[in-house]
Amino acid sequence: MALPRPSRRSLAELALTSGTEGRSLSDEAHRVLLADLVSGTNIGAPLESLHGRSVLLASEAQLPTVLAAIALDGIARRLLICLPDMAPEDLPAIIADAEIDTIVCDGTGPRFAGDTGVARIGCASTPRPASLAGLDRSAETEWILLTSGTTGRPKMVSHTLASLTGPLDDGLQVMRGAVWSTFYDVRRYGGLQILLRALLGGGSMVLSGAREPVGDFLVRGGRCGVTHISGTPSHWRRALMSPNANRMTPCYVRLSGEVADQAILDHLKLAYPQSDVAHAFASTEAGVAFDVRDGLAGFPASYVGQAGAKAEMRVIDGTLHIRSARTASRYLGEAAWLGDDEGFIDTGDMVERHGDRYYFMGRREGVINVGGQKIHPEEVEAVINRHPGVRMSRVWARKSPITGALVAAEVVPRDPAAKANFAALRDEILAACRETLAPHKVPVSLRAVDALAVAPSGKLLRRGD
Amino acid sequence: MTTPTAVRPFILGQIKLIAAQQKKRLVPLKDDLPLLESGLDSLCIAIIVASLDDELGLDPFAAGDVDMPVTVGDFIHLYENGAAAS
């Protein structure tokens, strides 16, 4: 006899069955009561008409996308969560690769104003009453998150609600009525984790505003009674530079997305003495691997090799590998599964053991993390190398006490004599970079060198330091 | 070597230079002005810190235990103290 299959629970069901009293989702301009989502939706079409669709969620603000994702999980075949800073020229390829047949958008994303040939449905920042009784939300919706790729075009990382919510089961004790917030955009993996904690854990969520000054966000967070808040170490350094840092009194402060050094952990403990300060290691591909709650940088060596852990870790050739049910399954458009034969995903993060702790030593491929935004050196090198006066270049991470890292570059000029009078060439290269690249990708320092080391494989040596 | 008195005009010059480069509009700089309300974002501040390290050889953050500067004055004092100690 076949056992009855437990029905899949949708995000809406998971979020709303834990009670809706006093719970809300808010941004700078709107406050949406979760109670209004029981019989309401922000989408301008009957939800049943979106069964089996592959939907791109493309609003500029976070709230319309969050409400749409809650409405459509379990209904759509696929939800592609668009980032507001996505380049418009990448859109056609993303639509094609993800087989997008519907765009749900509130019309604020001017970059999506062009004709994509795909059906569009409007959405709003607040729900309107709708009859949702009997709606079938049993589909296993695929969630596609975007992450930075080597060529500058984002990669699409395939998740499910199950893989996204896996890390929530980490034993963190959270009181009822917790008010969660994050400096992150919740459309990025680190932010989405916090949103899901709020939704599934019976709490409320305060969303950050893209153009909201950090001081205003801290005041708003205080006013909304934020109890749990996350951000990158760079977000937190910026918060501590605000005179309004003490306007919020959270009981839980979380860091992720960049390596947390001892200085920022100590500063946060001083600024929020009533708060637990934890730092987590996560990536869009590998999911959350672990968090560290002892207030110290790095992580205990005992975490590695623990059999039966929810996220198992190995260190292979100095690089952290992770296996868990929370890892993404693949990049969309690429057949290959992300993991190795045993299911471990290579995070590309190098670690070194000192005594009984491991410490992060940067990225193997030289990926540069500027305030939580990852930059592939190849993307910047390609722009520099386009200059006719450049033979080759190497882009690397320069440490910064403010943003964790900054982009720095070395250039081999085509004409060796140009090295003596490099200022003019440097200004031209930087001007070209500023024209093509986002501000955080433009090198802050650029120097001329005679040669760059190349490995026997013909690849540029990335670890020169 | 930089004397503490030379630090202030140099930093103010760098702030204006980087703000112009990053196309940020600065409000008039005063010591009690919160740094993040000057018109600079954290990327600008990170670039200024890197250029002060390159140009003056001063990195007061390297010690690890310095408080994050809140105002323009805090920021300048951090470097003045660094120059005095070096």
XYZ file of C-alpha atoms in Angstrom, chain A residues 384 387 389-390 409-411 413 418-434 442-448, chain B residues 17 21 54-55:
36
model
C 41.486 47.498 -18.395
C 42.907 49.985 -23.514
C 48.240 50.879 -24.141
C 47.822 47.826 -21.890
C 45.081 46.638 -10.124
C 48.530 46.208 -11.643
C 49.113 46.902 -15.307
C 52.023 48.762 -20.265
C 55.123 54.306 -20.503
C 55.995 53.008 -17.060
C 58.110 56.075 -16.305
C 55.284 58.413 -17.186
C 52.350 56.300 -16.086
C 50.019 59.056 -14.811
C 48.459 59.818 -18.199
C 47.867 56.162 -19.046
C 46.487 55.534 -15.553
C 43.975 58.373 -15.877
C 42.789 57.042 -19.250
C 42.373 53.507 -17.918
C 40.491 54.726 -14.845
C 38.252 56.919 -16.995
C 37.405 53.872 -19.128
C 36.678 51.848 -15.971
C 34.422 54.571 -14.547
C 36.645 50.651 -10.384
C 40.216 50.127 -9.077
C 41.149 52.522 -6.277
C 44.804 52.020 -6.969
C 46.492 51.243 -10.249
C 50.218 50.801 -10.649
C 52.493 49.882 -13.493
C 38.734 65.107 -4.564
C 35.506 61.659 -8.631
C 49.044 55.591 0.106
C 49.720 59.321 0.338
